[in-house]
Short mmCIF file of C-alpha atoms in Angstrom, two decimals:
data_model
loop_
_atom_site.label_atom_id
_atom_site.label_comp_id
_atom_site.label_asym_id
_atom_site.label_seq_id
_atom_site.Cartn_x
_atom_site.Cartn_y
_atom_site.Cartn_z
CA MET X 25 -94.96 -116.21 126.28
CA PRO X 26 -93.19 -113.52 124.64
CA TYR X 27 -92.35 -114.52 121.05
CA THR X 28 -88.73 -113.61 121.35
CA HIS X 29 -88.59 -116.39 124.15
CA PHE X 30 -90.10 -118.93 121.67
CA VAL X 31 -87.33 -118.05 119.21
CA GLN X 32 -84.62 -118.68 121.74
CA ARG X 33 -86.44 -122.15 122.54
CA ILE X 34 -86.53 -122.97 118.76
CA LEU X 35 -82.71 -123.33 118.71
CA GLY X 36 -81.65 -124.58 121.99
CA PHE X 37 -82.70 -121.91 124.80
CA ALA X 38 -79.16 -120.22 124.25
CA LEU X 39 -79.28 -117.49 121.78
CA PHE X 40 -75.66 -116.92 121.94
CA PHE X 41 -74.78 -120.25 120.60
CA LEU X 42 -76.96 -119.41 117.76
CA ALA X 43 -76.01 -116.10 116.66
CA CYS X 44 -76.35 -115.44 113.02
CA GLY X 45 -73.53 -113.37 111.31
CA GLY X 46 -69.88 -113.85 112.00
CA GLY X 47 -68.22 -116.85 113.39
CA GLU X 48 -65.32 -119.03 111.99
CA SER X 49 -65.04 -120.29 108.57
CA HIS X 50 -65.93 -123.87 107.80
CA PRO X 51 -63.93 -126.93 106.75
CA ASP X 52 -62.61 -127.04 103.33
CA ALA X 53 -65.07 -127.41 100.47
CA ALA X 54 -64.54 -130.57 98.27
CA PRO X 55 -62.70 -129.55 94.98
CA ASP X 56 -65.11 -130.95 92.63
CA ALA X 57 -68.16 -128.84 92.17
CA GLY X 58 -71.76 -129.98 91.55
CA PRO X 59 -75.36 -128.63 91.30
CA GLY X 60 -75.95 -126.29 94.38
CA GLU X 61 -72.28 -125.85 95.11
CA HIS X 62 -71.87 -122.29 93.55
CA TRP X 63 -73.93 -119.45 95.00
CA ASP X 64 -74.25 -115.75 94.12
CA LEU X 65 -75.90 -112.95 96.21
CA VAL X 66 -79.28 -111.57 94.97
CA PHE X 67 -80.17 -109.68 98.03
CA ASP X 68 -77.86 -108.69 100.91
CA ARG X 69 -79.10 -106.94 104.00
CA LEU X 70 -82.49 -106.59 102.37
CA ALA X 71 -84.37 -103.85 104.42
CA ASP X 72 -87.74 -105.79 104.26
CA GLY X 73 -86.61 -108.00 107.04
CA ALA X 74 -85.38 -111.41 107.35
CA LEU X 75 -86.50 -114.20 104.98
CA THR X 76 -87.61 -117.44 106.37
CA CYS X 77 -88.82 -119.50 103.71
CA GLY X 78 -89.40 -119.89 99.81
CA PHE X 79 -92.00 -121.71 97.74
CA ALA X 80 -91.72 -121.98 93.89
CA THR X 81 -94.16 -122.97 91.42
CA GLY X 82 -93.37 -122.66 87.74
CA SER X 83 -91.84 -119.17 87.22
CA HIS X 84 -93.31 -117.89 90.51
CA LEU X 85 -91.37 -117.59 93.69
CA PHE X 86 -92.91 -116.66 96.91
CA LEU X 87 -90.79 -115.41 99.97
CA THR X 88 -91.94 -114.89 103.39
CA GLY X 89 -90.47 -113.27 106.50
CA GLY X 90 -90.48 -110.13 108.29
CA LYS X 91 -88.64 -107.30 110.25
CA ASP X 92 -90.05 -107.70 113.54
CA LEU X 93 -90.18 -110.49 116.24
CA GLY X 94 -92.97 -108.83 118.04
CA MET X 95 -96.49 -108.35 116.55
CA GLY X 96 -95.63 -106.72 113.30
CA GLY X 97 -93.46 -106.58 110.22
CA GLY X 98 -94.50 -109.58 108.14
CA THR X 99 -93.02 -109.79 104.62
CA ILE X 100 -94.22 -111.48 101.38
CA LEU X 101 -92.11 -110.99 98.34
CA HIS X 102 -93.08 -112.43 94.94
CA TYR X 103 -90.89 -112.97 91.74
CA ASP X 104 -92.60 -113.78 88.45
CA GLY X 105 -89.54 -114.76 86.46
CA SER X 106 -88.19 -111.29 85.58
CA ALA X 107 -89.42 -108.78 88.50
CA TRP X 108 -90.04 -108.55 92.20
CA THR X 109 -92.84 -107.07 93.89
CA ARG X 110 -93.82 -106.69 97.54
CA MET X 111 -97.21 -108.29 98.35
CA PRO X 112 -99.56 -106.91 101.07
CA ASN X 113 -99.74 -108.95 104.23
CA PRO X 114 -103.29 -108.80 105.98
CA ALA X 115 -101.97 -110.48 109.11
CA PRO X 116 -99.66 -108.13 111.07
CA ALA X 117 -97.34 -110.99 111.80
CA LEU X 118 -93.82 -112.35 110.78
CA LEU X 119 -94.29 -115.20 108.56
CA TRP X 120 -92.27 -118.34 109.09
CA TRP X 121 -93.16 -120.89 106.32
CA VAL X 122 -94.89 -120.82 102.83
CA PHE X 123 -96.21 -123.91 100.76
CA GLY X 124 -98.57 -124.11 97.89
CA PHE X 125 -100.12 -126.27 95.01
CA GLY X 126 -99.79 -123.73 92.43
CA PRO X 127 -99.62 -120.04 91.65
CA SER X 128 -103.29 -119.54 92.75
CA ASP X 129 -103.24 -121.79 95.82
CA VAL X 130 -100.45 -120.81 98.24
CA TRP X 131 -100.59 -120.86 102.13
CA ALA X 132 -98.31 -118.97 104.79
CA VAL X 133 -98.26 -119.22 108.41
CA GLY X 134 -96.58 -117.27 111.20
CA GLN X 135 -96.48 -115.88 114.55
CA ASN X 136 -99.66 -115.06 116.57
CA ALA X 137 -101.66 -118.04 114.87
CA ALA X 138 -101.38 -116.26 111.37
CA ILE X 139 -102.69 -118.14 108.54
CA LEU X 140 -102.75 -116.66 105.04
CA HIS X 141 -104.16 -118.03 101.75
CA TRP X 142 -103.09 -116.71 98.22
CA ASP X 143 -105.87 -117.29 95.63
CA GLY X 144 -103.99 -115.92 92.74
CA SER X 145 -105.51 -112.21 93.31
CA ALA X 146 -104.93 -111.55 97.01
CA TRP X 147 -103.80 -112.77 100.26
CA THR X 148 -106.63 -113.44 102.91
CA ALA X 149 -106.17 -113.98 106.57
CA MET X 150 -107.88 -117.25 107.78
CA PRO X 151 -109.11 -117.70 111.15
CA ALA X 152 -107.19 -120.18 113.39
CA PRO X 153 -109.27 -122.07 115.89
CA SER X 154 -109.69 -119.90 119.11
CA SER X 155 -108.04 -122.66 121.18
CA VAL X 156 -104.72 -121.96 119.68
CA ALA X 157 -104.82 -117.96 119.99
CA GLY X 158 -101.46 -116.65 120.06
CA ALA X 159 -99.79 -119.85 118.97
CA SER X 160 -96.54 -119.59 116.87
CA LEU X 161 -97.20 -121.51 113.59
CA ALA X 162 -93.79 -122.43 112.15
CA GLY X 163 -94.50 -124.87 109.35
CA VAL X 164 -97.09 -125.72 106.62
CA TRP X 165 -97.40 -128.49 104.18
CA GLY X 166 -100.11 -130.28 102.29
CA ALA X 167 -100.99 -133.48 100.48
CA ALA X 168 -103.99 -131.93 98.62
CA PRO X 169 -105.82 -128.62 98.63
CA ASN X 170 -108.34 -130.02 101.03
CA GLU X 171 -105.72 -131.39 103.34
CA VAL X 172 -103.18 -129.14 104.58
CA TRP X 173 -101.31 -129.34 107.93
CA ALA X 174 -99.88 -126.51 109.84
CA VAL X 175 -97.53 -126.94 112.86
CA GLY X 176 -96.27 -125.02 115.77
CA ALA X 177 -96.18 -124.17 119.50
CA ALA X 178 -98.81 -123.00 121.88
CA ALA X 179 -98.27 -119.94 123.71
CA SER X 180 -97.61 -121.57 126.90
CA ALA X 181 -94.54 -122.21 129.11
CA PRO X 182 -93.29 -124.80 128.39
CA PRO X 183 -94.75 -124.57 124.81
CA ALA X 184 -97.04 -127.53 123.78
CA PRO X 185 -97.11 -129.00 120.15
CA VAL X 186 -99.85 -127.53 117.92
CA ILE X 187 -101.08 -129.45 114.74
CA LEU X 188 -103.86 -127.78 112.64
CA ARG X 189 -105.45 -129.42 109.50
CA TRP X 190 -107.33 -127.71 106.98
CA ASP X 191 -110.22 -129.84 105.25
CA GLY X 192 -111.04 -127.45 102.58
CA THR X 193 -113.49 -125.40 104.61
CA GLN X 194 -111.95 -124.78 107.99
CA TRP X 195 -108.78 -125.18 110.17
CA MET X 196 -109.44 -127.56 113.07
CA VAL X 197 -107.00 -128.62 115.87
CA ALA X 198 -105.65 -132.14 115.58
CA ASN X 199 -104.51 -134.50 118.23
CA PRO X 200 -100.70 -134.47 118.11
CA GLY X 201 -100.46 -137.96 119.47
CA THR X 202 -98.06 -137.17 122.29
CA SER X 203 -98.11 -135.66 125.82
CA ASP X 204 -94.62 -134.44 125.61
CA ARG X 205 -94.00 -130.74 125.58
CA GLY X 206 -92.10 -128.74 123.01
CA GLY X 207 -93.21 -126.82 119.92
CA LEU X 208 -93.06 -128.23 116.50
CA PHE X 209 -91.17 -126.37 113.63
CA LYS X 210 -91.89 -128.04 110.36
CA VAL X 211 -94.06 -130.66 108.67
CA TRP X 212 -93.64 -132.47 105.39
CA GLY X 213 -95.04 -135.65 103.71
CA ALA X 214 -94.58 -137.74 100.88
CA ASP X 215 -98.27 -138.36 100.43
CA ARG X 216 -101.39 -138.32 102.77
CA THR X 217 -100.20 -141.42 104.61
CA HIS X 218 -96.64 -140.61 105.12
CA VAL X 219 -96.33 -137.19 106.88
CA TRP X 220 -93.49 -136.10 109.45
CA ALA X 221 -93.26 -133.23 111.88
CA VAL X 222 -90.21 -132.21 113.86
CA GLY X 223 -89.65 -129.85 116.66
CA MET X 224 -87.96 -128.99 120.02
CA GLY X 225 -85.88 -131.37 121.81
CA GLY X 226 -85.81 -133.89 118.96
CA LEU X 227 -89.61 -133.97 119.01
CA LEU X 228 -90.65 -136.38 116.03
CA LEU X 229 -94.17 -137.19 115.10
CA ALA X 230 -95.68 -139.33 112.18
CA TYR X 231 -98.98 -139.33 110.49
CA ASP X 232 -100.14 -142.49 108.72
CA GLY X 233 -103.37 -141.20 107.25
CA ALA X 234 -105.59 -141.68 110.40
CA GLN X 235 -103.57 -140.53 113.44
CA TRP X 236 -100.38 -138.89 114.72
CA THR X 237 -98.11 -141.02 116.88
CA GLN X 238 -94.64 -140.50 118.42
CA PRO X 239 -91.90 -142.70 117.17
CA PRO X 240 -88.62 -143.10 119.25
CA ARG X 241 -86.61 -139.92 119.30
CA VAL X 242 -83.50 -139.96 117.14
CA SER X 243 -81.88 -136.91 118.78
CA ALA X 244 -82.23 -134.96 121.97
CA SER X 245 -81.26 -131.78 120.16
CA GLN X 246 -83.42 -129.71 118.07
CA LEU X 247 -84.88 -130.98 114.83
CA VAL X 248 -85.69 -127.74 112.74
CA THR X 249 -86.62 -128.93 109.33
CA VAL X 250 -87.96 -132.15 107.53
CA HIS X 251 -88.15 -132.67 103.84
CA GLY X 252 -87.65 -135.65 101.36
CA ARG X 253 -87.97 -137.16 98.03
CA SER X 254 -90.32 -139.97 98.98
CA ALA X 255 -91.74 -142.10 101.87
CA THR X 256 -88.51 -144.02 101.82
CA ASP X 257 -86.05 -141.13 101.48
CA VAL X 258 -86.73 -138.20 104.12
CA TRP X 259 -84.28 -135.88 105.70
CA ALA X 260 -84.41 -134.01 109.01
CA VAL X 261 -81.69 -131.48 110.25
CA GLY X 262 -81.16 -129.38 113.35
CA GLY X 263 -78.75 -129.44 116.19
CA MET X 264 -77.39 -127.22 118.96
CA GLY X 265 -73.76 -126.24 119.24
CA ASN X 266 -73.05 -128.28 116.09
CA GLY X 267 -75.19 -129.41 113.26
CA SER X 268 -76.73 -132.85 112.91
CA ALA X 269 -78.54 -134.45 110.01
CA PHE X 270 -80.83 -137.63 109.87
CA ARG X 271 -82.19 -139.84 107.08
CA PHE X 272 -85.26 -142.03 107.09
CA ASP X 273 -85.17 -145.07 104.78
CA GLY X 274 -88.72 -146.21 105.26
CA GLN X 275 -87.74 -148.32 108.20
CA SER X 276 -85.62 -146.22 110.57
CA TRP X 277 -84.02 -142.87 110.97
CA GLN X 278 -80.17 -142.92 110.99
CA PRO X 279 -77.66 -140.12 111.63
CA LEU X 280 -75.55 -138.84 108.77
CA ASP X 281 -71.77 -138.75 109.42
CA GLY X 282 -69.58 -135.97 108.97
CA THR X 283 -71.66 -133.09 110.52
CA GLY X 284 -69.76 -132.69 113.80
CA ALA X 285 -68.00 -129.59 112.36
CA PHE X 286 -71.12 -128.04 110.95
CA PRO X 287 -72.83 -125.27 112.74
CA PRO X 288 -76.35 -125.94 113.68
CA LEU X 289 -78.58 -126.65 110.52
CA LEU X 290 -81.74 -124.77 109.80
CA GLY X 291 -82.99 -125.97 106.39
CA VAL X 292 -82.89 -128.91 104.09
CA PHE X 293 -84.18 -129.58 100.58
CA ALA X 294 -83.96 -133.10 99.00
CA ASP X 295 -84.03 -132.62 95.32
CA PRO X 296 -85.81 -135.66 93.66
CA GLY X 297 -83.49 -135.18 90.61
CA GLY X 298 -80.44 -133.79 92.21
CA PRO X 299 -78.53 -133.55 95.56
CA VAL X 300 -79.72 -132.80 99.16
CA ILE X 301 -78.93 -129.31 100.20
CA VAL X 302 -78.65 -128.29 103.77
CA VAL X 303 -78.31 -124.68 105.16
CA GLY X 304 -77.43 -123.14 108.59
CA GLN X 305 -76.09 -120.62 110.75
CA GLN X 306 -73.17 -118.47 109.52
CA GLY X 307 -74.14 -118.85 105.93
CA PHE X 308 -73.46 -122.50 106.03
CA LEU X 309 -74.13 -124.44 102.92
CA ALA X 310 -73.48 -128.01 101.80
CA THR X 311 -74.70 -130.72 99.43
CA TRP X 312 -74.90 -134.36 100.08
CA SER X 313 -74.23 -136.24 96.98
CA ARG X 314 -71.87 -139.10 95.75
CA ALA X 315 -72.20 -140.45 99.39
CA ARG X 316 -70.42 -137.54 100.71
CA TRP X 317 -70.89 -133.77 101.81
CA HIS X 318 -69.49 -130.95 99.67
CA LEU X 319 -69.23 -127.76 101.22
CA VAL X 320 -69.43 -124.17 100.08
CA ASP X 321 -66.45 -122.50 101.36
CA PRO X 322 -66.12 -119.56 101.72
CA PRO X 323 -69.88 -118.99 102.02
CA PRO X 324 -71.38 -116.06 100.19
CA THR X 325 -72.83 -114.58 103.40
CA LEU X 326 -72.35 -114.99 107.07
CA ASP X 327 -76.06 -114.51 107.94
CA CYS X 328 -78.06 -117.39 108.96
CA LEU X 329 -79.82 -119.39 106.04
CA HIS X 330 -83.24 -120.57 107.08
CA ASN X 331 -84.37 -122.48 104.02
CA VAL X 332 -83.53 -123.63 100.60
CA THR X 333 -85.82 -124.59 97.61
CA ALA X 334 -85.49 -125.39 93.93
CA TYR X 335 -86.45 -122.61 91.38
CA ALA X 336 -86.23 -122.42 87.54
CA GLY X 337 -83.61 -124.98 87.10
CA GLY X 338 -81.49 -124.00 89.99
CA TYR X 339 -81.98 -123.31 93.89
CA VAL X 340 -82.55 -120.25 96.02
CA ALA X 341 -81.55 -119.95 99.75
CA MET X 342 -82.83 -117.29 102.16
CA GLY X 343 -82.12 -116.16 105.58
CA GLY X 344 -80.85 -113.16 107.49
CA ASN X 345 -80.08 -112.12 110.92
CA LEU X 346 -83.20 -113.36 112.68
CA LEU X 347 -81.30 -114.87 115.66
CA SER X 348 -79.52 -111.63 116.39
CA PRO X 349 -82.18 -108.94 115.89
CA GLY X 350 -80.71 -106.23 118.11
CA VAL X 351 -79.23 -104.33 115.10
CA GLY X 352 -82.63 -104.60 113.22
CA LEU X 353 -83.67 -107.45 111.01
CA HIS X 354 -82.41 -107.73 107.43
CA GLY X 355 -82.66 -110.44 104.81
CA VAL X 356 -80.42 -112.36 102.48
CA LEU X 357 -81.27 -114.22 99.37
CA LEU X 358 -78.77 -116.37 97.55
CA ARG X 359 -79.02 -118.02 94.11
CA SER X 360 -77.48 -121.07 92.47
CA GLY X 361 -78.21 -121.29 88.86
CA SER X 362 -79.34 -118.60 86.27
CA PRO X 363 -79.21 -115.07 87.68
CA LEU X 364 -82.32 -113.50 89.33
CA SER X 365 -82.98 -109.78 89.27
CA SER X 366 -81.77 -107.88 92.39
CA HIS X 367 -83.94 -105.08 91.82
CA LEU X 368 -86.83 -104.73 94.36
CA PRO X 369 -88.88 -101.48 93.59
#
């Protein structure tokens, strides 16, 4: 299945509903500002391509993305606390997600079953199981260096969920615990026995340390990203037409009120010591704290924001025009906190 078709399926089979850039303004922001409620542009219309994800460890920040929805154009940027560099990508593929355990142990995954590992010196392309050739891998997370999960969608129509597991030696296909169709977008866990994966049509899977199972769906719409603070505080966001957000308290998933006027949400970060930050289409940014939503309005960009993460005492949010690629893909990076260099040699 052409990858552009998969992108359309990711966010609802109707790309025109999900176009990044343009659109109407958002509801009024709350008058009281808190952490994550003021943002500045670091990169705007970055020619390296759309930015899809960021992983931070100490002073190191790794960003992934790409400039081509086909077979090439994968992008990896690195920030060391003072300067940016472009890192060679040994897999000719757009990269969807990045996660690691430290500055010398980082994983990135992407289209065409791309799996990359950074050992502190170089990125190496890792072989995926032959049975998932051509799969789109959209999320990666690990409980430990010898227990890493990657999720995505098989190259089939309709797509089937793909779950891969790294045991410290090789990547293996895992049983997703469901016969339902639909690709998976993201995976996150609190520990080895509390892992969640989310995807198309509200697909929701859970891993208890022994097997993956499918709990009851909480939504018929897309669940695009999952992140949490603990096993009893997990967040999932998505939506089609308008945004939706759900929280798991250790017992059940419950919808969050007040998202009906939000555009579809694409990313969420639950800060253990701070707010929950959500990002989405049309540059949407909001935080959940003090039992209410606080919107950033006007947004610093009208490009889609795909992910947000903590870095160096603040936050970074990244995105671009990935859902409207006809004019050529470009990236955007926002910063909440102390300034970052905006010079990329």
